[in-house]
Short mmCIF file of C-alpha atoms in Angstrom, two decimals:
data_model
loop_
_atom_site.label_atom_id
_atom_site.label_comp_id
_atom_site.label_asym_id
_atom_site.label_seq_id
_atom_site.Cartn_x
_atom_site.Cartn_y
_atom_site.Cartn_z
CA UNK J 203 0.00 0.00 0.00
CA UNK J 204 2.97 2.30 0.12
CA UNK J 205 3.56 2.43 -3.39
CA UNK J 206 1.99 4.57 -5.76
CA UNK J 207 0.22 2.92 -8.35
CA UNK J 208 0.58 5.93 -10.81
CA UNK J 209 3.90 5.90 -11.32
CA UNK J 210 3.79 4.90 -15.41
CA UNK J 211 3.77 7.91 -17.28
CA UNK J 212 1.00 8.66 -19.85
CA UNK J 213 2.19 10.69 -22.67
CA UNK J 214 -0.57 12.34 -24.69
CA UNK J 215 0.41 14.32 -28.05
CA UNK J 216 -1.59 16.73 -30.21
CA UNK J 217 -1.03 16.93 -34.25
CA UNK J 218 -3.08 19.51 -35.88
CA UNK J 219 -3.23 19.38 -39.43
CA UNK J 220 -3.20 22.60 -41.14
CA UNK J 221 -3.15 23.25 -44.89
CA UNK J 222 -1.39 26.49 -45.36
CA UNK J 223 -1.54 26.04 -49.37
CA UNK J 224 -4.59 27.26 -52.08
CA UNK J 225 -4.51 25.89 -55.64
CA UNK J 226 -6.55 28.30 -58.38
CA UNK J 227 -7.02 26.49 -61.58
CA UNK J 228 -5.12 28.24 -64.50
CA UNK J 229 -3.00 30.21 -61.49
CA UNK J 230 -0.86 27.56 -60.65
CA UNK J 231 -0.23 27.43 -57.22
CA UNK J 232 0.97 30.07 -54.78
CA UNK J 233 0.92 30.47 -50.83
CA UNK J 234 -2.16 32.19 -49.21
CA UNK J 235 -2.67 33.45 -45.76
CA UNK J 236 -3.70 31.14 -43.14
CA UNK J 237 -5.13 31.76 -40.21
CA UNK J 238 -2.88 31.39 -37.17
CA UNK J 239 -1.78 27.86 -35.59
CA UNK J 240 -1.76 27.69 -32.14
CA UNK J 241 1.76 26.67 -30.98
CA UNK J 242 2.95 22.86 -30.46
CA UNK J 243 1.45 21.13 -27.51
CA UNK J 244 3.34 18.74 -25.70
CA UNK J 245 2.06 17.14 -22.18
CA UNK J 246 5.28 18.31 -20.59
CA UNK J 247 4.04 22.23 -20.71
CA UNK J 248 0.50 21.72 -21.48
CA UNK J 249 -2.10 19.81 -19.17
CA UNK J 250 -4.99 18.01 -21.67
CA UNK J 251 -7.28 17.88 -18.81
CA UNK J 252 -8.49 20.31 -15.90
CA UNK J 253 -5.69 20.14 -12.74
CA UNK J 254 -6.71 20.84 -9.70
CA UNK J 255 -4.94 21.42 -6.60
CA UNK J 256 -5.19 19.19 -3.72
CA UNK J 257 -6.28 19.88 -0.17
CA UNK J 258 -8.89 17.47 0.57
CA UNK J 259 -6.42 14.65 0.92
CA UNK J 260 -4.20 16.42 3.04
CA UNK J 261 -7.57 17.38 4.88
CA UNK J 262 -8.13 13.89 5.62
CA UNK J 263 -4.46 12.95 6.87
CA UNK J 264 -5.14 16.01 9.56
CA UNK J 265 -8.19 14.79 10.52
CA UNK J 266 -6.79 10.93 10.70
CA UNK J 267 -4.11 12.31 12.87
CA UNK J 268 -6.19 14.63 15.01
CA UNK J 269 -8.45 11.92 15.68
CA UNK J 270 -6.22 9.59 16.80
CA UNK J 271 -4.65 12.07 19.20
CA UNK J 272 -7.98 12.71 20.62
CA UNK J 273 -8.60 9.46 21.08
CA UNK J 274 -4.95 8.91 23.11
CA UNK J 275 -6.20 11.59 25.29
CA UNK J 276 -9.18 9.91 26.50
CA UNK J 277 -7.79 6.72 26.75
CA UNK J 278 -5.32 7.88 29.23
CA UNK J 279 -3.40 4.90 30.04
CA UNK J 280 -1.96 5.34 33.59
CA UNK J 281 -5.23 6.34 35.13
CA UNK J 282 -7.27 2.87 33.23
CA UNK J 283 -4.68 0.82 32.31
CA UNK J 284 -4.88 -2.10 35.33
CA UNK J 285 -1.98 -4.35 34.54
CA UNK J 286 1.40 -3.52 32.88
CA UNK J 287 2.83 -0.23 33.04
CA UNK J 288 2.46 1.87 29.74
CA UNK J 289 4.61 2.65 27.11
CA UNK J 290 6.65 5.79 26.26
CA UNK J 291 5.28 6.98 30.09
CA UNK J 292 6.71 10.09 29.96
CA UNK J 293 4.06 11.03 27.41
CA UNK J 294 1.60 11.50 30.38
CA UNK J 295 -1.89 10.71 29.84
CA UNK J 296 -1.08 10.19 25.77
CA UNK J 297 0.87 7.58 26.76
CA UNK J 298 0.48 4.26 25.15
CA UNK J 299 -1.13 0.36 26.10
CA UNK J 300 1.37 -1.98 27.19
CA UNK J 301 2.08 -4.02 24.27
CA UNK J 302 0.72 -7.11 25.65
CA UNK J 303 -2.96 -5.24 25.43
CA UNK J 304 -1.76 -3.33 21.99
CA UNK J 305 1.52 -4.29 20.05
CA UNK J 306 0.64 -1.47 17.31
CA UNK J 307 1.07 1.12 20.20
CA UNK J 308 -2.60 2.77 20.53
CA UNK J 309 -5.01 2.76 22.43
CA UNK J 310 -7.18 0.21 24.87
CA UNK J 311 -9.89 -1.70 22.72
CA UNK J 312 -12.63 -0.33 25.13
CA UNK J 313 -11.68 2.96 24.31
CA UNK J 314 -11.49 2.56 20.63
CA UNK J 315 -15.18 1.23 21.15
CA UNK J 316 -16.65 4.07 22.90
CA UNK J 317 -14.81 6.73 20.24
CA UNK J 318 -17.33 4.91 17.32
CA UNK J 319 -15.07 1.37 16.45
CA UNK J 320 -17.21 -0.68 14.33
CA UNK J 321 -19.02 -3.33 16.94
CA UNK J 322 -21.47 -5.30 14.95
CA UNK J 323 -24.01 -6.08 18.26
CA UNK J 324 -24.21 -2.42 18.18
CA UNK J 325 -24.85 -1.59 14.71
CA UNK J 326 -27.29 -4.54 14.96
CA UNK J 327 -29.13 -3.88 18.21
CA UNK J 328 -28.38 -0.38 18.81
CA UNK J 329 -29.08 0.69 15.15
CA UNK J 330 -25.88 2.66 15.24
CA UNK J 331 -25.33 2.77 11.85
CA UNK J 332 -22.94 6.03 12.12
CA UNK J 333 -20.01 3.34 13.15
CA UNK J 334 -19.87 2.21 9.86
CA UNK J 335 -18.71 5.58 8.66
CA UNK J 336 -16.87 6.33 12.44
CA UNK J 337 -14.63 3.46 12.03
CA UNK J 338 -12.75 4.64 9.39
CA UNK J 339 -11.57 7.81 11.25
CA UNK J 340 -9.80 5.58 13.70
CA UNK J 341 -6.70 3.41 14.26
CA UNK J 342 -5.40 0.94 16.53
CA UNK J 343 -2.01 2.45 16.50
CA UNK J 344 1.09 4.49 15.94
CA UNK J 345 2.30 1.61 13.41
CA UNK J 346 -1.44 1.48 11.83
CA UNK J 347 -2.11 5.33 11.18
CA UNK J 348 1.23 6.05 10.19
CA UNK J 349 1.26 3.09 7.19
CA UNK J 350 -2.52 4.20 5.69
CA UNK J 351 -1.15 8.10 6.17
CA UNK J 352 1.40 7.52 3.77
CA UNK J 353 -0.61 5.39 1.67
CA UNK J 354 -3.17 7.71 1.55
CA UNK J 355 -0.56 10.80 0.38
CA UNK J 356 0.44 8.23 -2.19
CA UNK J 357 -2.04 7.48 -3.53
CA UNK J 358 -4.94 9.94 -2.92
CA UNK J 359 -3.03 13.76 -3.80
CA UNK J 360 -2.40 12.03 -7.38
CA UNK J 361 -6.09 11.34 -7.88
CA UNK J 362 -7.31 14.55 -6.38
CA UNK J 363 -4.97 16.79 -8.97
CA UNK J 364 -6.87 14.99 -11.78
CA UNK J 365 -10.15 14.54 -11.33
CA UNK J 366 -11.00 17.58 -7.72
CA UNK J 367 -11.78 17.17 -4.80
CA UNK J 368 -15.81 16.31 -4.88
CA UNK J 369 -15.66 13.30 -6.86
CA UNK J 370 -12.44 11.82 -5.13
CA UNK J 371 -13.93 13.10 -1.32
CA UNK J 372 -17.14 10.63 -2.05
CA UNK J 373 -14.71 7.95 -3.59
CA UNK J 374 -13.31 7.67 -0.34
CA UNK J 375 -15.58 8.20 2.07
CA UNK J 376 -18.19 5.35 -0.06
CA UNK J 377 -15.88 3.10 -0.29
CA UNK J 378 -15.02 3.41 3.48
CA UNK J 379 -18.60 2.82 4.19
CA UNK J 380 -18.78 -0.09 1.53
CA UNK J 381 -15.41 -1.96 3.29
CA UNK J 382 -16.95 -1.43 6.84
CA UNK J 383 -20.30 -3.30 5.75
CA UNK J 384 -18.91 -6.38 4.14
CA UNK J 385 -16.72 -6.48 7.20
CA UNK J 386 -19.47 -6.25 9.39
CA UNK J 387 -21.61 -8.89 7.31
CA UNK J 388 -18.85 -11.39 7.60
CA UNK J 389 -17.38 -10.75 11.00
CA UNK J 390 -19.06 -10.69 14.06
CA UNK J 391 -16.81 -10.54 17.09
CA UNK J 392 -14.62 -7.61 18.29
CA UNK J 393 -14.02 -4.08 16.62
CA UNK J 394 -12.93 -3.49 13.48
CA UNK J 395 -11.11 0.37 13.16
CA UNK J 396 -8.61 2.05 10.30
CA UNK J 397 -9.42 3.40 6.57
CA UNK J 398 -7.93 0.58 4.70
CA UNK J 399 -10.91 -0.40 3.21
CA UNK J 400 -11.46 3.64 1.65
CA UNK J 401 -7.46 2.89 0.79
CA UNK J 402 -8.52 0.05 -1.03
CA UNK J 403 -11.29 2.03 -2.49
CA UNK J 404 -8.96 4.33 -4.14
CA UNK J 405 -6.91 1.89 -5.88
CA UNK J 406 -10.21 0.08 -6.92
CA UNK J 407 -11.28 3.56 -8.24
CA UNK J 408 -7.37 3.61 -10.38
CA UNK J 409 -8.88 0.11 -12.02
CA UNK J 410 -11.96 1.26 -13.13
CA UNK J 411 -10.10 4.86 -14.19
CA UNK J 412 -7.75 3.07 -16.48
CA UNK J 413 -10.56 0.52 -18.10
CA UNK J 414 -13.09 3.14 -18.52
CA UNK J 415 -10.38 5.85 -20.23
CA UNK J 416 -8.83 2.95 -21.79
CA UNK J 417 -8.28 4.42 -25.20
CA UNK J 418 -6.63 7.58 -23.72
CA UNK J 419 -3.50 6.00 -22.33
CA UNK J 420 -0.10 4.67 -24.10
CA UNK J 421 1.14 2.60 -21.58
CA UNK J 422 -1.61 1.40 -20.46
CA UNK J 423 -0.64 -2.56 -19.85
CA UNK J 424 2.11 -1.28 -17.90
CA UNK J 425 0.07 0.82 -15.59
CA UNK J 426 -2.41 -2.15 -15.40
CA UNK J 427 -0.23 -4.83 -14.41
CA UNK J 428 1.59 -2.16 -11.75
CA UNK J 429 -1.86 -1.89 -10.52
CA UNK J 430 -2.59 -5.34 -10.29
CA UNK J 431 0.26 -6.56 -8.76
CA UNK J 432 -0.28 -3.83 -5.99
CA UNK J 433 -3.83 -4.53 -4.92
CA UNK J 434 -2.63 -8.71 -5.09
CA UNK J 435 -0.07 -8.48 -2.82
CA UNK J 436 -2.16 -6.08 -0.56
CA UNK J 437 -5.17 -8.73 -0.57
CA UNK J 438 -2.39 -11.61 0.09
CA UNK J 439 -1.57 -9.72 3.18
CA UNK J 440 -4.63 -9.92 4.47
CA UNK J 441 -4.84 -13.44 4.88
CA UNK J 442 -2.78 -13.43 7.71
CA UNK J 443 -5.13 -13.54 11.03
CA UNK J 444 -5.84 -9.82 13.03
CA UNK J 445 -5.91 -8.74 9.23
CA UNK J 446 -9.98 -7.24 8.28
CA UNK J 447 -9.35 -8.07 4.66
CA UNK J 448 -13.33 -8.25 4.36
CA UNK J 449 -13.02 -4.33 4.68
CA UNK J 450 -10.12 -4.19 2.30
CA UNK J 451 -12.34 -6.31 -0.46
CA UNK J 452 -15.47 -4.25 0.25
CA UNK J 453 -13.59 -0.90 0.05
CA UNK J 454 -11.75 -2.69 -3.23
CA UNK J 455 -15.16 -3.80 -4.90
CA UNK J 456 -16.77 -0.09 -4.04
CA UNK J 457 -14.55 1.93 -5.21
CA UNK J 458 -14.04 -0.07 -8.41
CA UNK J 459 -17.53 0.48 -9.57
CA UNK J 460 -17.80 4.23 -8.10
CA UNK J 461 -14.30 4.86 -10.56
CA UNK J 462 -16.57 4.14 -13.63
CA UNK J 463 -19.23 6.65 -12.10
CA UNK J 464 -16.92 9.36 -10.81
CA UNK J 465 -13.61 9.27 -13.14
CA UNK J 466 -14.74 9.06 -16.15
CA UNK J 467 -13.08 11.05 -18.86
CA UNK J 468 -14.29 12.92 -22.17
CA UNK J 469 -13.07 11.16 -25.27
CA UNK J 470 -9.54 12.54 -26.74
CA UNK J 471 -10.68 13.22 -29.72
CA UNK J 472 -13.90 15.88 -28.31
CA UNK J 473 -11.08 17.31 -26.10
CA UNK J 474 -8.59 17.75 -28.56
CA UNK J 475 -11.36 19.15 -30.82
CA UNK J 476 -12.56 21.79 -28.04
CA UNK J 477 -8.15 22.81 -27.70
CA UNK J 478 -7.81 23.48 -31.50
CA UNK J 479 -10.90 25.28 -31.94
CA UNK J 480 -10.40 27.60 -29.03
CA UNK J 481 -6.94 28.50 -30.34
CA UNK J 482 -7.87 28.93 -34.16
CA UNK J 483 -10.54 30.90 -36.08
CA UNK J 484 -11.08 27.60 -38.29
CA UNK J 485 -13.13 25.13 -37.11
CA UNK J 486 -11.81 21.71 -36.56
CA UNK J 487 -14.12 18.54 -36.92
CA UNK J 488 -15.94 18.15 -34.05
CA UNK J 489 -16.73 15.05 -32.17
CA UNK J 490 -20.71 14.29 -31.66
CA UNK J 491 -20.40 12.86 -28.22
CA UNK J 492 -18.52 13.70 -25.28
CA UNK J 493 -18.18 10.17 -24.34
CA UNK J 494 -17.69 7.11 -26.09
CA UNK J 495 -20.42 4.14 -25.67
CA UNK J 496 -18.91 1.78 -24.19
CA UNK J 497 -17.98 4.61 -21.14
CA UNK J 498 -21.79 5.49 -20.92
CA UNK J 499 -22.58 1.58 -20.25
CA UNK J 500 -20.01 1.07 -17.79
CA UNK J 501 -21.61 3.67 -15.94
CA UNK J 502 -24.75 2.38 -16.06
CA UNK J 503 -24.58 -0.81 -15.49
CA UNK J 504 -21.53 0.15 -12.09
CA UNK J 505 -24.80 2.41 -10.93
CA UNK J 506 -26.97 -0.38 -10.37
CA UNK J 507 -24.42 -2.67 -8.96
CA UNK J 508 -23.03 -0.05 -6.72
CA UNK J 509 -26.86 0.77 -5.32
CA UNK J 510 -27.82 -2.47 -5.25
CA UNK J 511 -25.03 -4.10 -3.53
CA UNK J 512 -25.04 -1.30 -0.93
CA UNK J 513 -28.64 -1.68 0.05
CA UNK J 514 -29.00 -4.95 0.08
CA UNK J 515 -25.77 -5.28 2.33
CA UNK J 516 -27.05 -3.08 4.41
CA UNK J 517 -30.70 -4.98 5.10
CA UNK J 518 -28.96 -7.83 5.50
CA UNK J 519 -26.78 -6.39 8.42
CA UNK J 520 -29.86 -4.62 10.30
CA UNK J 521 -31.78 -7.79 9.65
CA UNK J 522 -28.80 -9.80 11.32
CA UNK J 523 -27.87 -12.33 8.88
CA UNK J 524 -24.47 -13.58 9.17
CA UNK J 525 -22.74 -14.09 5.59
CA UNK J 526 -20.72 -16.94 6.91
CA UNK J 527 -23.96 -19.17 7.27
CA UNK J 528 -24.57 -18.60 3.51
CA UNK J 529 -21.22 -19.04 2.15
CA UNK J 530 -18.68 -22.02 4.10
CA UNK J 531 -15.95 -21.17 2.52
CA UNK J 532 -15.78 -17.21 2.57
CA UNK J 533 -13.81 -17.43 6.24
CA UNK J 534 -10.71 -18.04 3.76
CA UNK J 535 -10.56 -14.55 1.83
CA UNK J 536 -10.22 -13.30 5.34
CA UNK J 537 -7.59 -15.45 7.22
CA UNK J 538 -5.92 -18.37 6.06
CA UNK J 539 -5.13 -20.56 8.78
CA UNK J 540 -1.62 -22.41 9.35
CA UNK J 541 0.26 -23.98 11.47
CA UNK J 542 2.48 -21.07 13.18
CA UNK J 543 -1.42 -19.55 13.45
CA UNK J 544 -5.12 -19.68 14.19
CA UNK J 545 -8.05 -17.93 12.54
CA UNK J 546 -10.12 -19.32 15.35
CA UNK J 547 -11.15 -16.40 17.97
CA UNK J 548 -10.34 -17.11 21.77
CA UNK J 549 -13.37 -17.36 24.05
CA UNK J 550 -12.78 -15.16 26.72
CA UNK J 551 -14.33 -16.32 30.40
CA UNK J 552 -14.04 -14.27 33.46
CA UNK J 553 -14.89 -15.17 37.14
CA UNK J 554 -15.74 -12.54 39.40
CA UNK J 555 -16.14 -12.09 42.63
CA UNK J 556 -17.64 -9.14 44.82
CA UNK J 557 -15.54 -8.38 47.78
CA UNK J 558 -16.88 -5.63 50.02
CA UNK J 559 -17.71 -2.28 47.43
CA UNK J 560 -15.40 -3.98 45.17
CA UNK J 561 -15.08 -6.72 42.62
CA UNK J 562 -12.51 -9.13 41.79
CA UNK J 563 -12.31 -9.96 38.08
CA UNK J 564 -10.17 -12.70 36.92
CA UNK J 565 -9.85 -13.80 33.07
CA UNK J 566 -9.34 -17.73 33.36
CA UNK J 567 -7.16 -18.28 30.07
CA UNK J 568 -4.34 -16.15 31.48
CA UNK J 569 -5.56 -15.84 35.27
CA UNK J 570 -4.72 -12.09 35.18
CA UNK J 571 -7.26 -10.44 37.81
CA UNK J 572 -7.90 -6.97 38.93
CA UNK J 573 -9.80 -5.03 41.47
CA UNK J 574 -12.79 -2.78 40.27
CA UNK J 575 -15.14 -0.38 42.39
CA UNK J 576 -18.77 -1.86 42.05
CA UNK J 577 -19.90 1.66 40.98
CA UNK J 578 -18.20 1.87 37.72
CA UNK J 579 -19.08 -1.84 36.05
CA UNK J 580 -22.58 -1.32 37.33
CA UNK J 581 -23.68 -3.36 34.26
CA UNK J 582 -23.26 -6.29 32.84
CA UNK J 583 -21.45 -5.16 29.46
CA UNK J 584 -19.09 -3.13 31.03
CA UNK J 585 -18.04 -6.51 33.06
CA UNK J 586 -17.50 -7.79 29.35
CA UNK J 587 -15.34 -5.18 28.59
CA UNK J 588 -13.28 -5.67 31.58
CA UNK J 589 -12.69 -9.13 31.10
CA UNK J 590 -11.69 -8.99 27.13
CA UNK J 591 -9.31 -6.17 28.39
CA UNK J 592 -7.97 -8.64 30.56
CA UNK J 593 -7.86 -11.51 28.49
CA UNK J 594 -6.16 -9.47 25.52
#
């Protein structure tokens, strides 16, 4: 994810033809005046299509980052955290979970929770729908918001100088939302934070760029088989188990169909018509249609699927069907197991015990316990969290 995918150059040339000689019969021939060509175009000095410049992107690293800080401040590790002591301590209350509870240096998982972590019992039975879209404004980590960050720079300023920052702002954010529902359709247990899946969505949206522009490119099985090779190894990655590569194929598979409905591109030839006639006073042939056909289908037809696939998704989750009921197999695209790992998730049990005001939790697969005043686990699901905080 840290390369970027648009590194093959696309050269585009213009050659106006001009005929700058008149032939009177029984004259012979002789030079008239023509009217004035407009100077050579090459892509170095001259930019075919509208640039624009990019702040959104940078906008959205900010925000990531701001976020995250906010959410370090809340979590406040030495006043919460109840076994270990916490990294980088001299950071104060910013400081981070001991890396037994979070190797990616972040935050506690209950904290990530109550900050809007995707939890699909919530989504379900609390009809929070909003942490579909909240999840992808937060990261586990240091390590996790730093890699997207950069990913995001890579790849999202490039897309946002060609094509603005509307269409590339709802690229993102969609495909977020569309990587968060598989996720949540397939996987049930824990929380599920980070904006791979709108990262994913971007190079989806690269695919579907270079198909649906096709005829506008050179290079264009270079740049395809960069871009493929990119988004494989990405998707091989997340095999491995702690991995949401249901959000990274949701993200992928949204933002592929929203590139044919957001970057498409007018046809050279009605650009290159629209150049040459606003730099000469003759009229060049113009082109009927802005787009070609097959572009227009594309975008009809990635519409409906797009739509479609979202909605239904969506019923499905508030309905609370579990994907992995309907399809045995799908576990696979998400975590392959071997034998230096498991895919299987660890059942967490806690015994407690209520000493005085107090209550003793202890987490029975690693017989950590702690001490808890009765009046702030009050409830039975913030017992829950207590024990998978232990048990992590």
């Amino acid at each position: 994810m840290g390369r970027d995918p648009s590194s093959a150059t696309v050269e585009v040339q213009i050659h106006p033809r001009c005929d700058t000689t008149t032939v009177h019969p029984g004259r012979g021939r002789r030079h008239s005046p023509s009217p004035p060509s407009p100077p050579a175009v090459h892509d170095r000095d001259f930019s075919l299509f509208k640039r624009w410049f990019p702040w959104l992107v940078p906008t959205f690293v900010v925000a990531n980052i701001v976020v995250f800080i906010v959410t370090m401040y809340i979590n406040d590790c030495p006043n919460h955290s109840f076994y270990g002591s916490c990294v980088a301590s001299f950071l104060g209350r910013f400081s981070f979970q001991p890396l037994k509870e979070n190797p990616l240096l972040g935050p506690s998982s209950s904290t990530l929770e109550k900050m809007g972590a995707l939890e699909v019992g919530k989504v379900i039975h609390g009809h929070q729908v909003w942490r579909l879209f909240s999840c992808i404004w937060l990261h586990g980590g240091v390590v996790h918001v730093l890699a997207n960050m950069l990913s995001l720079v890579f790849i999202g300023i490039r897309l946002e100088q060609e094509f603005g920052f509307v269409r590339i702002g709802f690229l993102y954010v969609i495909s977020g939302f569309g990587g968060s529902l598989l996720s949540a359709l397939f996987i049930r247990e824990g929380i599920s934070v980070g904006a791979s899946g709108a990262l994913f969505g971007l190079l989806g949206g690269m695919l579907s760029e270079l198909l649906i522009n096709w005829t506008i490119y050179a290079n264009k099985f270079a740049a395809l088989l960069t871009l493929i090779v990119i988004v494989v190894i990405n998707l091989a990655i997340g095999v491995l188990p702690h991995v949401d590569n249901f959000a990274h194929i949701g993200g992928f598979v949204s933002g592929f169909f929203l590139g044919f409905i957001f970057l498409i591109r007018p046809q050279f030839k009605w650009v290159s018509s629209r150049h040459r006639n606003s730099h000469s006073t003759a009229a060049a042939p113009s082109v009927k249609y802005k787009h070609k056909p097959y572009q227009y289908a594309l975008w009809v037809i990635s519409f409906i699927l797009l739509i479609a696939g979202l909605v239904t998704g969506l019923v499905l989750l508030l309905r609370g069907v579990n994907l992995n009921d309907r399809c045995s197999w799908c576990h696979y695209l998400s975590c392959v197991p071997t034998s230096k790992w498991s895919c299987k998730s660890q059942q967490l049990y806690c015994e407690s015990t209520q000493i005085r005001n107090q209550l003793n939790i202890t987490c029975l697969s690693n017989g950590r316990s702690h001490m808890f005043p009765l009046s702030d686990i009050s409830s039975l699901e913030a017992q829950q969290q207590l024990c998978s905080r232990l048990c992590s």
